[in-house]
Amino acid sequence: MPLQRELDADTEIVADFRHTCEQHEGMAGYGWDEYDVRDGGRQIIHDAGNSIDITTEFVKIPGGSHGGNWGVRIKGTPRDDAPPDLKSTVIFYTAMEGLGSLEIANNKDPLGIEGTVTIEGQTTELGDFTIAITEGPESNIHPPPAHPSYQDKPLDRTMVASFQVPEEAIWQTKPLLFTHMKAEIDGYIEKYGAESNPPPWQLFTISNDPKEGNLHLVQKVFQGPFEFDVIFSSGSAPRPISSDDLTKGIKTATDSFSERFSKLLSPKAPFNKSKYQYFSRAMLSNLVGGIGYFYGDSVVDRSYAPEYEEEDEGFWQETAEARTRAELKIEGPSELYTSIPSRPFFPRGFLWDEGFHLLPVADWDMDLTLEIIRSWFNLMDEDGWIGREQILGPEARSKVPQEFQVQYPHYANPPTLFLVLESFIDKLRLNASSQTDALSQNNLNDDVRNAHLTNPDLALGYLRTLYPLLKRHYFWFRKSQWGDIKSYDRDAYSTKEGYRWRGRTPQHILTSGLDDYPRPQPPHPGELHVDLISWMGMMTRSIRRIAEALGEEEDAAEFQGYETAIIRNIDDLHWDEKAQTYCDATIDDYEESVHVCHKGYISIFPFLTGLLPADSPRLGAVLDLISDPEELWSEYGIRSLSKSNEFYGTDENYWRSPVWININYLAVRSLLDIAQTPGPHQKQAREIYTKLRKNLVENVYNEWERTGFAWEQYSPETGAGQRTQHFTGWTSLVVKIMVMPDLSGAGTGKGHDEL
């Protein structure tokens, strides 16, 4: 961080220290320009508030039996508005959790360390290793002497301070740093007086005190542009790596990423332009760059209070009271390998988000995708429940309001991971078909990233291992989220295939993912939710196809029966002939089942989940609803709630008007299916698909260009990005939308081959 202010602005200086990724810290944008989890990539942080751009180039270099080597190059480039002698400080720290050792290898020098700082370490998992923090090139300039204190702490050297910190406190290194710095500042004040203090770039430094410990801070101070490397060398690798190796590795990773992206995910017309190519690369890279490993305990309410069945009228009041009596348990620790919705605001795993996240990742690296899916299903308890939000450990909980930290084993979340498993099945079939040559040309036959696609035995082995968990999760859904058909004499094909989200309050169904979307009022235990039965239809179709692939004929027949009944019941229970749309159902004052119709995303869920065939008698009305500007259509995407609805844009306005890219992606995907299938609505679907695809991509791109960020949602009135910035989770689905075929010439003799 730059250090230009005087001492009386020390509060602002502390605030300008960057550590974790946060919203609204004066950034003009940040993120990965290119990134692959197996090779590395380049990230640029445009820190307008501190007048500097920070570039980090990270690469992995295989070798040895402990994961190989890696290195990162850190560069600082003053922005155009920076003073010519901009002072900046960078603090690298490394810590040891658990068993192992971590020691400074350099001889102690009271003036600081000249040249490379070397840290030696050892753990069971990593073996012996070294971490080298280099001096950097000769072009680096350090602040010249400007105060007598420089004689004791020359800034052309590197300062190292070591600490022994309790494991549970390591994540709080930033406040520890400031506590340590305050002691240093107090020492300066005592020695020189408040009026004769050193300048900020000398003042805000750590002590030079390397010693035994499990946490080591390494500080450098620069003037103007700077560069240095952090290099990890495994003791089992053939040799340590150097800065020259890092330079070569950076070039190799860049070349590899560019070549692979062009073959796999290059945008199609009308997005086959360099600006969209760069945009798409960045969106994919930030999605993949958000993948991480999380470990820690979680808070769970396993009281299984009878009120949690939500079977009585007024149940939401009973459940709220029961929650106050619950004895919460700390469970775990658990581990999770996952991507995340947003680095600054949602740096943890969300179950329904993850399915959307993995759809683009699967096109890039299927084996990585399958590892993440396996990790999520390994979280499942013996009943088949997976917590919808994975807040693992105290650091993760520090980012979440207390009322949202508790997970409840009767709460579900849309089963979007089954969308990804369906995509896997599709790719397996395609790879086994006559189109194998086309896949080879697109470099999909990549042994590292796509072994499960090119090796059928490996693919079936994976599915067979996962299959018992999929079944357990599926039947947990059927048992825990069932809806009551029989008690209210509802006329339906099946008396069993109705579903209701648990976790309902008058204002929200957070478990549905659609939070404040209008639902029947007041809540009633006889409600049936059209979005949930649609998710169940998709889930059933997916697990049926997996059973077929595994040769589980009896299971496949059972799932086929459920699937047929669900599709029939969607019409029987949720289609409203008068409103010409799908609706939630509830029970009125006369104990009769009635529809409550709030046109919007839930009205088109059977279509979104691929349950309406091209010849469905309901399809025309669905397409009309989507394309009507007075209902769902906007120039920036499909609105979450109809413009004509009384609740449009009201209260929280979270899912009551904004455009969400995940739902719009499902719409584009289903429109493409209809547009490519002969039927009465093919032409209409093709026209809507072409316009919607163009509108979505152009708006997300324009806002990214204007603000420097992808956003959680977009205004249907102006297209402006809203809510969480740097939301590179499911908003990255624009990568897949850009790769979809251009059908604008269809019907004129153009584009037929792409169909």
PDB file of C-alpha atoms in Angstrom, residues 32-33 44 46 261 267 273-283 701 704-705:
ATOM      1  CA  TRP A  32      -7.758 -12.535 -13.204  1.00  0.00           C
ATOM      2  CA  ASP A  33      -7.094 -11.722 -16.848  1.00  0.00           C
ATOM      3  CA  ILE A  44      -4.336  -7.224 -11.906  1.00  0.00           C
ATOM      4  CA  HIS A  46      -6.457  -1.573 -10.174  1.00  0.00           C
ATOM      5  CA  PHE A 261      -9.435 -20.936 -24.669  1.00  0.00           C
ATOM      6  CA  PRO A 267     -17.252 -16.553 -28.515  1.00  0.00           C
ATOM      7  CA  LYS A 273     -14.679  -9.745 -31.650  1.00  0.00           C
ATOM      8  CA  SER A 274     -11.504  -9.170 -29.667  1.00  0.00           C
ATOM      9  CA  LYS A 275     -13.250  -7.185 -26.912  1.00  0.00           C
ATOM     10  CA  TYR A 276     -15.622 -10.076 -26.168  1.00  0.00           C
ATOM     11  CA  GLN A 277     -12.749 -12.568 -26.357  1.00  0.00           C
ATOM     12  CA  TYR A 278     -10.893 -10.635 -23.651  1.00  0.00           C
ATOM     13  CA  PHE A 279     -14.076 -10.229 -21.604  1.00  0.00           C
ATOM     14  CA  SER A 280     -14.944 -13.924 -21.811  1.00  0.00           C
ATOM     15  CA  ARG A 281     -11.407 -14.975 -20.835  1.00  0.00           C
ATOM     16  CA  ALA A 282     -11.564 -12.708 -17.803  1.00  0.00           C
ATOM     17  CA  MET A 283     -14.999 -13.963 -16.723  1.00  0.00           C
ATOM     18  CA  TYR A 701     -20.108  -6.580 -20.991  1.00  0.00           C
ATOM     19  CA  TRP A 704     -18.069  -4.633 -16.852  1.00  0.00           C
ATOM     20  CA  GLU A 705     -16.426  -2.115 -19.149  1.00  0.00           C
TER      21      GLU A 705
END
